[in-house]
Short mmCIF file of C-alpha atoms (C1' of nucleotides) in Angstrom, two decimals:
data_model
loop_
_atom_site.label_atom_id
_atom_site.label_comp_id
_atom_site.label_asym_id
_atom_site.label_seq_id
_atom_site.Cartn_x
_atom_site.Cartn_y
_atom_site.Cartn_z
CA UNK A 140 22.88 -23.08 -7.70
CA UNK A 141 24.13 -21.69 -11.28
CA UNK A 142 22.40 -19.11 -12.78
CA UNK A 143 23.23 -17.52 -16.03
CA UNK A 144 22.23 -14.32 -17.03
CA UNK A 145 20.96 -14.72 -20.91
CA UNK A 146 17.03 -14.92 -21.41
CA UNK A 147 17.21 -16.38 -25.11
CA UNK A 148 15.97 -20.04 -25.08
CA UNK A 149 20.31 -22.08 -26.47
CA UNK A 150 17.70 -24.06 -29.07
CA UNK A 151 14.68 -22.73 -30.68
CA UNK A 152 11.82 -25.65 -31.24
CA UNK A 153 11.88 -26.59 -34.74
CA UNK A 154 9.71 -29.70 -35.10
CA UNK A 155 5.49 -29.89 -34.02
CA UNK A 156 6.68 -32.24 -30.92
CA UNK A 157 9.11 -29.29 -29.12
CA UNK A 158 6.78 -26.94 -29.63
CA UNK A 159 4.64 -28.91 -27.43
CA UNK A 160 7.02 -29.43 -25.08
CA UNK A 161 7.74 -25.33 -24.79
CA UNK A 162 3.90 -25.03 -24.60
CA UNK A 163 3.25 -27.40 -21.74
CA UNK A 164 6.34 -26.18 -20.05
CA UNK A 165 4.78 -22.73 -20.12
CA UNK A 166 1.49 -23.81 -18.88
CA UNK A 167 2.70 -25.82 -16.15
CA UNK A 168 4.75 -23.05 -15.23
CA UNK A 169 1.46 -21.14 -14.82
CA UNK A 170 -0.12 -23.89 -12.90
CA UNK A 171 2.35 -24.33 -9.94
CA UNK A 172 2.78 -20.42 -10.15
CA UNK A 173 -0.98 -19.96 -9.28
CA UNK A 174 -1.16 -22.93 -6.98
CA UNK A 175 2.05 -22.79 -4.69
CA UNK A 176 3.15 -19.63 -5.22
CA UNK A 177 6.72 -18.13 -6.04
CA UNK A 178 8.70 -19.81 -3.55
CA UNK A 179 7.70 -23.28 -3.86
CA UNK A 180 8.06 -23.26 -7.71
CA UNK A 181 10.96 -24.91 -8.82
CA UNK A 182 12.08 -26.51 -11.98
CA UNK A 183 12.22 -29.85 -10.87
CA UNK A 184 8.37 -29.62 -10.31
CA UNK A 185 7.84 -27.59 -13.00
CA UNK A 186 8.82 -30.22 -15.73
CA UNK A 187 7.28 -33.09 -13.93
CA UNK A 188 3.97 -31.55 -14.01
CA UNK A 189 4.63 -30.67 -17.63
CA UNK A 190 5.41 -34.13 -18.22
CA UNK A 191 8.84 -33.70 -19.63
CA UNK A 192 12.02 -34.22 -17.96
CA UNK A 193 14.19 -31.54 -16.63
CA UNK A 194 16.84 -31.96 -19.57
CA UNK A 195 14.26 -31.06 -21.87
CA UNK A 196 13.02 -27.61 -19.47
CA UNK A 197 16.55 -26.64 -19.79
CA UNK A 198 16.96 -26.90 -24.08
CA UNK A 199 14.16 -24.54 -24.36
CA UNK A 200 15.03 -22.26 -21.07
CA UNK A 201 18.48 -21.10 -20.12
CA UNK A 202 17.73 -20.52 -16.90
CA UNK A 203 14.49 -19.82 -14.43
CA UNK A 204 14.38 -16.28 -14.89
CA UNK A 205 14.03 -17.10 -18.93
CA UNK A 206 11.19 -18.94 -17.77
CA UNK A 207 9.21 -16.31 -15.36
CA UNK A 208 10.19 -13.44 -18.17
CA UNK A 209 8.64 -15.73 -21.08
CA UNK A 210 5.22 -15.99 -18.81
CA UNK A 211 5.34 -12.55 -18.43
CA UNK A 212 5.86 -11.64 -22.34
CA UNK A 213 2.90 -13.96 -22.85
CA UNK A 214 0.95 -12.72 -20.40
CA UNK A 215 1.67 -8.93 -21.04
CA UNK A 216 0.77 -9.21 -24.51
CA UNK A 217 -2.45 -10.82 -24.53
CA UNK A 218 -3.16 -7.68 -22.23
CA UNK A 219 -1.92 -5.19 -24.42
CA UNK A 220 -3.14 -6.61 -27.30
CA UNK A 221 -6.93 -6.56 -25.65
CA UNK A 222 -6.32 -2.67 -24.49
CA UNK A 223 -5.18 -1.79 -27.72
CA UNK A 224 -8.17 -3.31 -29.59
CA UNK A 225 -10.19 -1.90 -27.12
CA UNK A 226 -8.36 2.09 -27.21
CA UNK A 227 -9.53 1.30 -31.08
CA UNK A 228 -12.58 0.26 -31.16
CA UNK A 229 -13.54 3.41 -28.63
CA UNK A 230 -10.92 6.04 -29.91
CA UNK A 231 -13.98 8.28 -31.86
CA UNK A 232 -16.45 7.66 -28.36
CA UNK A 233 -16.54 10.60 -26.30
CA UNK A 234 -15.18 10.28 -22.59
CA UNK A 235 -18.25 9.09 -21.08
CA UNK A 236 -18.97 5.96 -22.82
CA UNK A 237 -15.50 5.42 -23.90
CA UNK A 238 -13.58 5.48 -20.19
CA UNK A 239 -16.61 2.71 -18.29
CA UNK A 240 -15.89 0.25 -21.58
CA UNK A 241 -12.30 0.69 -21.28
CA UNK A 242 -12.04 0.52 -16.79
CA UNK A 243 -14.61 -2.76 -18.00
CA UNK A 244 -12.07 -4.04 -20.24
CA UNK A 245 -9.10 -3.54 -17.60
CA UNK A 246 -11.32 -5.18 -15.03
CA UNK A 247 -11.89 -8.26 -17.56
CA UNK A 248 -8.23 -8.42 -18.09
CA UNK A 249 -7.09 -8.75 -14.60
CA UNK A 250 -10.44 -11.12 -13.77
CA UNK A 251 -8.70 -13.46 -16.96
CA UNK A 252 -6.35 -15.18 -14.06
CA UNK A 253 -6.10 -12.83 -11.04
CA UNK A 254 -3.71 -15.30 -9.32
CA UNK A 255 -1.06 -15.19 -11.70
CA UNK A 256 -0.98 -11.42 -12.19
CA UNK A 257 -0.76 -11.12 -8.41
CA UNK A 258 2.28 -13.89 -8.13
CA UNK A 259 4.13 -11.80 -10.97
CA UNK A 260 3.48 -8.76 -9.13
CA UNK A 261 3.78 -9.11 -5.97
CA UNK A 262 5.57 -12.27 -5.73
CA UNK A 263 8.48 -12.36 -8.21
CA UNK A 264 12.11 -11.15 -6.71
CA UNK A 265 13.56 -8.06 -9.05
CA UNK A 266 15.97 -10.10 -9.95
CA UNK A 267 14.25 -12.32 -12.21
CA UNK A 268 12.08 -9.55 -13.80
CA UNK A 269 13.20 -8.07 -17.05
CA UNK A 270 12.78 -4.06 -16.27
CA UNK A 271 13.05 -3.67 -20.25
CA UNK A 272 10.03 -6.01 -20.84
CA UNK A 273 7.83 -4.47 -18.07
CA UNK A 274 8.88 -0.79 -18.86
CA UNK A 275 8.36 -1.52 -22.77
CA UNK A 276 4.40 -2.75 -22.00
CA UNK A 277 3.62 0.63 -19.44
CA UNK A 278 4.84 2.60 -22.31
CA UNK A 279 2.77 0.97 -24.60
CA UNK A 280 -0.38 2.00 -22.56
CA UNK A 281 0.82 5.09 -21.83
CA UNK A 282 0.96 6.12 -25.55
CA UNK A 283 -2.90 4.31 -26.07
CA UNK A 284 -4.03 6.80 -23.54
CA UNK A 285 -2.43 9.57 -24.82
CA UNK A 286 -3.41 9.60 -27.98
CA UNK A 287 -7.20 9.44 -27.05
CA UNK A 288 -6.55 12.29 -24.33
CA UNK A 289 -5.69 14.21 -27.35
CA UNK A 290 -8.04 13.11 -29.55
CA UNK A 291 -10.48 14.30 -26.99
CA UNK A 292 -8.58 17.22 -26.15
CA UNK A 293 -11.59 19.93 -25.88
CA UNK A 294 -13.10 17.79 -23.35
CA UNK A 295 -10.56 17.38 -20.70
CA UNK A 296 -9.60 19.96 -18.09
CA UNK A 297 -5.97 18.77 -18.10
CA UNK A 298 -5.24 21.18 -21.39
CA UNK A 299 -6.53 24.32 -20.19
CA UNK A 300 -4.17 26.63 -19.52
CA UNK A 301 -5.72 29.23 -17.01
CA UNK A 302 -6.94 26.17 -14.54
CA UNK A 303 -4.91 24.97 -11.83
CA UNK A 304 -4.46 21.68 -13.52
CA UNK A 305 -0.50 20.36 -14.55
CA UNK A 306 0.57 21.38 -17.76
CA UNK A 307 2.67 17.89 -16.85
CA UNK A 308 0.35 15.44 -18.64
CA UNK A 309 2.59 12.68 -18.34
CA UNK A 310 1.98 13.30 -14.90
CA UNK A 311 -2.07 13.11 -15.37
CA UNK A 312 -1.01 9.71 -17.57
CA UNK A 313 0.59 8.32 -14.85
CA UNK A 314 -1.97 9.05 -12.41
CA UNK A 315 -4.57 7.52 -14.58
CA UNK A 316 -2.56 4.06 -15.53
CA UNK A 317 -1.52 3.51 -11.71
CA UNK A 318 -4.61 4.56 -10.42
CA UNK A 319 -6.96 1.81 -13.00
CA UNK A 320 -4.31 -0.56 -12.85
CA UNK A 321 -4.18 -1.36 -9.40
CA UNK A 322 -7.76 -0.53 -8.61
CA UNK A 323 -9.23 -3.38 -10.71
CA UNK A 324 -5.56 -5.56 -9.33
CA UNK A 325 -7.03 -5.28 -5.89
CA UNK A 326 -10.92 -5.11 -6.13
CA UNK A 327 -10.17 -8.74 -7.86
CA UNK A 328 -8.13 -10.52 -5.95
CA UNK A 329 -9.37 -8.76 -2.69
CA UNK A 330 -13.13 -7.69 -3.56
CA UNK A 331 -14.57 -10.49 -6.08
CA UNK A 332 -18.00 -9.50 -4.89
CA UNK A 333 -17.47 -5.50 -5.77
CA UNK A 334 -16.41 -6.69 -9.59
CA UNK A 335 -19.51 -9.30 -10.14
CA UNK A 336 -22.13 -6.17 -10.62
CA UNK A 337 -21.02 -3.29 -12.11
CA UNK A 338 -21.24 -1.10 -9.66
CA UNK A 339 -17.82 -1.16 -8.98
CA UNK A 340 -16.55 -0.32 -12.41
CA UNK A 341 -19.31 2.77 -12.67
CA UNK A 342 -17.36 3.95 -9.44
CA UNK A 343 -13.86 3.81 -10.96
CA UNK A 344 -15.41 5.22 -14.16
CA UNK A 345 -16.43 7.78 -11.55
CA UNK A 346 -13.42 8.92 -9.85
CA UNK A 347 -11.60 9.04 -13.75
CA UNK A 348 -14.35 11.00 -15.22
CA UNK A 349 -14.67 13.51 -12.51
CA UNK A 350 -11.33 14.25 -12.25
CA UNK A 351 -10.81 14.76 -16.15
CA UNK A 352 -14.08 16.07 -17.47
CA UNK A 353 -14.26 19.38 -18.22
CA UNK A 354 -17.31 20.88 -16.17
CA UNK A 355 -19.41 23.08 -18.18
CA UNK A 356 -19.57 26.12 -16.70
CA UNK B 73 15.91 -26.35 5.14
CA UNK B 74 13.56 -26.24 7.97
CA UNK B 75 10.69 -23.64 8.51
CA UNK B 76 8.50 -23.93 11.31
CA UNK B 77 5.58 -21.47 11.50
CA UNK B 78 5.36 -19.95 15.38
CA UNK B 79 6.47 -16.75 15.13
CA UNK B 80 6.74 -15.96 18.84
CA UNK B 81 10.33 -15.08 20.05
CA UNK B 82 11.71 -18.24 21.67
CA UNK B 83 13.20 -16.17 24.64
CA UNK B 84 12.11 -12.46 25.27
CA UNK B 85 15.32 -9.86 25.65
CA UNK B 86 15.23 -9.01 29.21
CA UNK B 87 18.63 -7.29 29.68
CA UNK B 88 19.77 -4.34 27.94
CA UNK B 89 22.46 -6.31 25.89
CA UNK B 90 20.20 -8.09 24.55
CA UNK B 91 17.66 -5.72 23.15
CA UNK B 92 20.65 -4.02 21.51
CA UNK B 93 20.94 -7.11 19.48
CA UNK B 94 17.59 -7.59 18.64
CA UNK B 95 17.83 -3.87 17.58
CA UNK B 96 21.32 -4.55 15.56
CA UNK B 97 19.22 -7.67 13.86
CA UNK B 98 15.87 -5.77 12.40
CA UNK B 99 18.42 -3.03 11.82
CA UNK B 100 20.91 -5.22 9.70
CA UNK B 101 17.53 -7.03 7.84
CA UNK B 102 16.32 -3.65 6.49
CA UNK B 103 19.80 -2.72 5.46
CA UNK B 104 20.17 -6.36 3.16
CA UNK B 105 16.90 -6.23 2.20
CA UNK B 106 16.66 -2.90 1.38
CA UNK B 107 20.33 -3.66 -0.63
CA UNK B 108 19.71 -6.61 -1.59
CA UNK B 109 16.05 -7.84 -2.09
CA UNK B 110 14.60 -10.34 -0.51
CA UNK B 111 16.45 -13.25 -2.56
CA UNK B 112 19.58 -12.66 -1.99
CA UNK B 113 18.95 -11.85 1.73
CA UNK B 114 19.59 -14.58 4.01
CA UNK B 115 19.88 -15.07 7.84
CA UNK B 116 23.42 -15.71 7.59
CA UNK B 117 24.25 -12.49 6.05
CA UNK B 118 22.12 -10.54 8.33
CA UNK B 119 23.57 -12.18 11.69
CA UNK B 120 27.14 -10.84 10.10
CA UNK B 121 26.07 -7.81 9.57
CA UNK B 122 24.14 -7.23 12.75
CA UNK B 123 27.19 -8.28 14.36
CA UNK B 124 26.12 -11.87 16.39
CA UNK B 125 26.47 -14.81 15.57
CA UNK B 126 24.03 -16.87 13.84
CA UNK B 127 22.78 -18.40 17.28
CA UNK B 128 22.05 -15.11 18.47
CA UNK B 129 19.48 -14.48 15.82
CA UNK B 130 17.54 -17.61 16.73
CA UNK B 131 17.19 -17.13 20.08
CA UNK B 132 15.14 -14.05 19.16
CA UNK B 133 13.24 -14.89 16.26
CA UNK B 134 12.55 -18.47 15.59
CA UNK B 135 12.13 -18.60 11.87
CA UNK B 136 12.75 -15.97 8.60
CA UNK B 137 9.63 -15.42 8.37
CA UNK B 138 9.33 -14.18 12.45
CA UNK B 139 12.13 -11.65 10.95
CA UNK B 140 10.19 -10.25 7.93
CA UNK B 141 6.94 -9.84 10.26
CA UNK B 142 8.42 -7.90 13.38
CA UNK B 143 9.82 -5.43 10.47
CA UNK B 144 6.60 -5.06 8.78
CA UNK B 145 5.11 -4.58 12.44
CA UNK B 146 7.33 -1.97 12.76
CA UNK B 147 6.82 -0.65 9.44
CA UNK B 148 3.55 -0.36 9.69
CA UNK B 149 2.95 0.57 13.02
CA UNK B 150 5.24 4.17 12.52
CA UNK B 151 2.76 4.50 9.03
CA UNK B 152 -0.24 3.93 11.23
CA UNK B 153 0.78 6.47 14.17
CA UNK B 154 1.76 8.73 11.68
CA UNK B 155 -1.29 8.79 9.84
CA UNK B 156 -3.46 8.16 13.13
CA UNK B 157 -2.17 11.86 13.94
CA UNK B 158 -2.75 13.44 11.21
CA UNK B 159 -6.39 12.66 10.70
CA UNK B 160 -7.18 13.49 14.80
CA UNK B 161 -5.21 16.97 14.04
CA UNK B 162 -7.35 17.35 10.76
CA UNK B 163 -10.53 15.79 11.95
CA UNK B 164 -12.25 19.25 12.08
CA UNK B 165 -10.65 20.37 8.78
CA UNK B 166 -13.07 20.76 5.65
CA UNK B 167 -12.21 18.58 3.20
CA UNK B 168 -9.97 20.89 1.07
CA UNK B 169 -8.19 21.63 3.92
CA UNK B 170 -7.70 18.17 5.14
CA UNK B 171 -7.65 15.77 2.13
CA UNK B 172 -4.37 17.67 0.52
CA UNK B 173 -2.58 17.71 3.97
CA UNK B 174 -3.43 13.45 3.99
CA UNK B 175 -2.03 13.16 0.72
CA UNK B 176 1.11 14.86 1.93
CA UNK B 177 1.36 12.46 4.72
CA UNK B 178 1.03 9.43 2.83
CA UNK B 179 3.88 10.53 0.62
CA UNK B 180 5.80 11.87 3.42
CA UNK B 181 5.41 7.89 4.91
CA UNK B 182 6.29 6.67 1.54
CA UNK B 183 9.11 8.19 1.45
CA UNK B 184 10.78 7.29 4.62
CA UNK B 185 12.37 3.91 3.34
CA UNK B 186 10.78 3.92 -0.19
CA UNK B 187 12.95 0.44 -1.41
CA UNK B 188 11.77 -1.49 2.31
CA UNK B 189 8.12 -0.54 1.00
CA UNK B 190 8.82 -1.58 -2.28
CA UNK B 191 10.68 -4.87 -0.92
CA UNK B 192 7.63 -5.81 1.39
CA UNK B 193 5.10 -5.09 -0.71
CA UNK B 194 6.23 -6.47 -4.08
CA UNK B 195 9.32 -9.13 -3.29
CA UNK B 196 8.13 -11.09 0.03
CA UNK B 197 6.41 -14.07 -0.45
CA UNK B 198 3.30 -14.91 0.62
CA UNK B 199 3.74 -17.92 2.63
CA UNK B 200 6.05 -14.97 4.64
CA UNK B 201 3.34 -12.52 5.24
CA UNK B 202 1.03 -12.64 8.18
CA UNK B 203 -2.09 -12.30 6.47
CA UNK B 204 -3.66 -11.30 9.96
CA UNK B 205 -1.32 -8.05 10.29
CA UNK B 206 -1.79 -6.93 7.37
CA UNK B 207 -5.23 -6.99 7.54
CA UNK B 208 -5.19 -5.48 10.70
CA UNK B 209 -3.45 -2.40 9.56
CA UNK B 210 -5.61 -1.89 6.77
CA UNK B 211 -8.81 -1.66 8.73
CA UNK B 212 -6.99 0.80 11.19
CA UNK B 213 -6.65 3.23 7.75
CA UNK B 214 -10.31 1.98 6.70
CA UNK B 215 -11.61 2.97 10.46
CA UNK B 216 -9.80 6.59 10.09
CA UNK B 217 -11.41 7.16 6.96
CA UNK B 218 -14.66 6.21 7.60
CA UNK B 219 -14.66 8.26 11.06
CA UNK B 220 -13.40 11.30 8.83
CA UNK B 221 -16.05 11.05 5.28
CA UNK B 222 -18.58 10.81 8.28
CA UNK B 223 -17.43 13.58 10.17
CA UNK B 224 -17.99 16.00 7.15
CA UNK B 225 -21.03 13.70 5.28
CA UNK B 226 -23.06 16.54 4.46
CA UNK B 227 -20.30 17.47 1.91
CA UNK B 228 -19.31 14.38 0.60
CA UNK B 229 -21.36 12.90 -2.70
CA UNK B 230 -21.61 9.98 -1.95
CA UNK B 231 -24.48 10.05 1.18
CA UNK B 232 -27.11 11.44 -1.34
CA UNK B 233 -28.94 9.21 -2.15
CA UNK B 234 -30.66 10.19 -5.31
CA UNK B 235 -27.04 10.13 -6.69
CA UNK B 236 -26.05 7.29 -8.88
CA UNK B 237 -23.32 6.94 -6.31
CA UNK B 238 -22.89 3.70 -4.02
CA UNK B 239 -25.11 3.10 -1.16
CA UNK B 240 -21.92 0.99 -0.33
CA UNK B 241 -19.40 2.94 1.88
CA UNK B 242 -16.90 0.57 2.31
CA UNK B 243 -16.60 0.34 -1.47
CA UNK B 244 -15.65 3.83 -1.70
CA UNK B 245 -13.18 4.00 1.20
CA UNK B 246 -11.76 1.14 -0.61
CA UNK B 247 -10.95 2.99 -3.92
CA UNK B 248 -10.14 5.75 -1.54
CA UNK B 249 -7.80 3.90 0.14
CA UNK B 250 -5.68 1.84 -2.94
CA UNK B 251 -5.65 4.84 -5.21
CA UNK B 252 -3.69 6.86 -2.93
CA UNK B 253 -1.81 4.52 -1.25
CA UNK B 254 -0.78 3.14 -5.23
CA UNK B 255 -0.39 6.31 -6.30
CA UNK B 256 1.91 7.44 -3.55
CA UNK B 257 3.68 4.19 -3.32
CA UNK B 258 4.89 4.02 -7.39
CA UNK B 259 5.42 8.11 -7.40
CA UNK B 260 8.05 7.87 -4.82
CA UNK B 261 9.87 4.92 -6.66
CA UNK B 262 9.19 5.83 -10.52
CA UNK B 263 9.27 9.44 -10.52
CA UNK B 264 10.87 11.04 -7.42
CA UNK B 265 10.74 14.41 -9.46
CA UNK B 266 7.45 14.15 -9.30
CA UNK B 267 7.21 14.39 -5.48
CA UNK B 268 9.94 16.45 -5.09
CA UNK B 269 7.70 19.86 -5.90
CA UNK B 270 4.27 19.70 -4.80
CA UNK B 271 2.27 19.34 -7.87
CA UNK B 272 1.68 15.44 -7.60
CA UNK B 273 -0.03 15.80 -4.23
CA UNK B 274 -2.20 18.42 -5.82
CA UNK B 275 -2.58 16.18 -8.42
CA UNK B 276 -3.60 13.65 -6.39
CA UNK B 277 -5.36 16.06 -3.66
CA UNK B 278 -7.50 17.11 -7.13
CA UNK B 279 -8.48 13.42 -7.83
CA UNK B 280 -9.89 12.64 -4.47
CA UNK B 281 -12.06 15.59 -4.29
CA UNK B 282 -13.61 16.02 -7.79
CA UNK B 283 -14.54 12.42 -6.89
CA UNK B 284 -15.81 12.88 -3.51
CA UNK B 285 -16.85 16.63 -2.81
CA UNK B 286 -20.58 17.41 -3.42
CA UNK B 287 -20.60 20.39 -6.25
CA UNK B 288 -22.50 23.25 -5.13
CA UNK B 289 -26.01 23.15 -7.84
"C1'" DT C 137 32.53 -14.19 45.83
"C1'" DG C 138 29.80 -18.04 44.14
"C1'" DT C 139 25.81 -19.56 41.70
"C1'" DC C 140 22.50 -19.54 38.31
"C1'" DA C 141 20.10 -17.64 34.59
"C1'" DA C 142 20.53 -14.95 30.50
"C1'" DT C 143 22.99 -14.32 26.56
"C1'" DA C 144 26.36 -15.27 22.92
"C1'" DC C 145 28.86 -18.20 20.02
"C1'" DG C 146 29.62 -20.68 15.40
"C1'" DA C 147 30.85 -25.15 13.41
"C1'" DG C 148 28.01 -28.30 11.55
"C1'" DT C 149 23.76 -30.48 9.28
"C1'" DA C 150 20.11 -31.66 6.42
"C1'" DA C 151 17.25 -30.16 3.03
"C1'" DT C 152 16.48 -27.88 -1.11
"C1'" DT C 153 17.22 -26.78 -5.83
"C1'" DA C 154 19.13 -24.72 -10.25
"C1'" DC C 155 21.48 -26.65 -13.63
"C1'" DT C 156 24.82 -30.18 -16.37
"C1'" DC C 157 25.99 -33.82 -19.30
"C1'" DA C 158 26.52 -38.28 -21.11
"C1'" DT C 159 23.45 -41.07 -23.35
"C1'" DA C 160 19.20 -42.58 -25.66
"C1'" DT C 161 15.33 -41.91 -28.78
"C1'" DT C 162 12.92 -39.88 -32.64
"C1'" DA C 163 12.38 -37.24 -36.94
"C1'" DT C 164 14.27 -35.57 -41.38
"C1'" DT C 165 16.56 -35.77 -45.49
"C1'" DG C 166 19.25 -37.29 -49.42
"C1'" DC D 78 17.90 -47.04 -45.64
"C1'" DA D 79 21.74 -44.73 -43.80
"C1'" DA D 80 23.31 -40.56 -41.69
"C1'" DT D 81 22.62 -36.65 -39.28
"C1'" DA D 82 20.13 -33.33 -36.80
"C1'" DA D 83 16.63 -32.54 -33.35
"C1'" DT D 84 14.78 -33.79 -29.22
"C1'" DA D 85 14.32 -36.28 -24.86
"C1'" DT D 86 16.10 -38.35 -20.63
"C1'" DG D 87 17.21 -38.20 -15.51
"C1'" DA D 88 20.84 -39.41 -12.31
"C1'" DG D 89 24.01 -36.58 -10.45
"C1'" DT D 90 26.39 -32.22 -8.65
"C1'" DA D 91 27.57 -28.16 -6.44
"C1'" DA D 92 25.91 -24.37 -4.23
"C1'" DT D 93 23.01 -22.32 -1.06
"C1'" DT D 94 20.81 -21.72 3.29
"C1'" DA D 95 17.54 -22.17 7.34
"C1'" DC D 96 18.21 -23.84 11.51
"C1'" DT D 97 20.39 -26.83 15.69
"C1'" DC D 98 22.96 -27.65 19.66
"C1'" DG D 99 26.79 -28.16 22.64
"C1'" DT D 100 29.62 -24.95 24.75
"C1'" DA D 101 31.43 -20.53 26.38
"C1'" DT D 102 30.75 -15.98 28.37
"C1'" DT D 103 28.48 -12.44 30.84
"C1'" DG D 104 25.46 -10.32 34.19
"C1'" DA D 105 22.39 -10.36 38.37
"C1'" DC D 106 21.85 -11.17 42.87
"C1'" DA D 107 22.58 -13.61 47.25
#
DNA sequence: TGTCAATACGAGTAATTACTCATATTATTG
DNA sequence: CAATAATATGAGTAATTACTCGTATTGACA
């Protein structure tokens, strides 16, 4: 059982007809993924259901890691492409409207194809994750959120100085992500029923807003 | 490859020599799985390192998977005892006295074996988990919790009921429940400095009770 | 001390699977 | 229409690994 270490695909598709073949690759990928789960995936399967022969997986993908880290990428970026349009769209809305669009918008993201974010999270061995690529999309999210924090600055306890409250915002930051993040991870795959009103995204919106707010006193 | 799916013990240890080696065995699969993740771990290496043969191993645990679950059931049963205690010695503490003390706890079990948490909870597959124990511990925290938000309801928000908070309890002890556990779990393995002084379980501590403490009017 | 059950041993096996490579087919280009 | 580059093929291979089973050793108990 070889298995390199590079991620870059040895040929890049050049023609309309490889292209295809890297796309259905991909998506079959995501099928068994979702359907068997990590351990049953392997790239034997993998091309058959993609209708290409295993030669062909291996032009486009070094190895099987290349392949789990390429789903990721994919995956990662339609997500922080969505946040980031989203962190625009709402960056002049004060905290109350802006944080229940944006815990709506996380909520929508992981409800896109709950199965496969829980099989790359919970499923995939370290050793075929790319920290780099998974450290590089937190930080992107982190920065979204701290710019509005800022831009909102006079609004959230976290900057005042005389309250108990960390002058460690990357702290606060981190709180926030993790907190979001794996709310709306679980209430999906666990709790469908919480995430089909809104009642459950008025509560996370809830727990955010109280904490940050700035009480009038 | 076989895998069969009892997960009884084909014999029981009834001498002392043996229940050293069925010690020496979930002792030497924390140690490679902790080291190693769960890929490279294998029942092999763990008989070697345990010190028996690979024989040994199977008269104790029929399958792999019988391995990862007696951990986990010992994993899980030190969290729940631990935590058990700590509510029953702070079930008659006010909120602010008992939800920061909790919090410490719940780091305090995170950080016991931080990389067998991580290793369980984001590397073993799920065909290896036993849906049924996990579930099992999570409504012992859920039961806990409930016991404790209605020991002290008049000063939790979320029993009024002209609030716009939830009629639904279990939704609450939910988000209760994930946040910290989430929170606790990636603070201990991402930013040890964080729990090193006690600002994050403030932090933390802060975010559970702006959420759930009734203000004063 | 002899007998039987409990325990330990570990070489071997069968199944799985990531990946290669020699060859064949298809597109492009001059 | 060559000639060459791009793409596709899939039988085969080597490595890994969960698990078996026949045999040996040890302990309990009469």
């Amino acid at each position: 059982m070889p298995s390199k270490c590079s991620l870059k695909p040895r040929k890049l598709p050049q023609q309309e007809r490889s292209r295809l073949t890297v796309e259905a690759i991909l998506e079959a990928t995501t099928h068994i993924l979702t359907e068997k789960g990590y351990d049953k995936t392997n790239t034997n399967l993998i091309a058959e259901r993609a209708g290409v022969s295993i030669g062909s997986l291996y032009q486009y993908f070094p190895n099987k890691k290349s392949l789990i880290v390429a789903l990721r990428e994919e995956h990662s970026k339609e997500i922080a492409e969505l946040l980031a349009a989203k962190f625009n769209h709402l960056f002049d809305s004060p905290p109350e409207i802006a944080i229940p669009e944006l815990v709506k918008a996380v909520i929508a993201v992981h409800a896109i194809n709950p199965r496969l974010h829980q099989v790359l999270s919970e499923e995939i061995p370290y050793s075929e994750r790319s920290q780099q690529q998974m450290q590089k999309t937190d930080e992107q999210i982190t920065e979204l959120l701290r710019a509005y924090l800022e831009r909102w600055r006079e609004r959230f306890a976290l900057f005042d100085r005389d309250r108990l409250r960390p002058q460690n915002i990357e702290m606060t930051i981190f709180i926030i992500n993790r907190t979001v993040e794996s709310l709306c991870h679980s209430a999906v795959i666990e709790h469908p029923q919480f995430v089909s009103d809104s009642q459950f995204e008025q509560e996370v919106s809830n727990l955010l807003m109280s904490y940050l707010i700035k009480k009038p006193d």
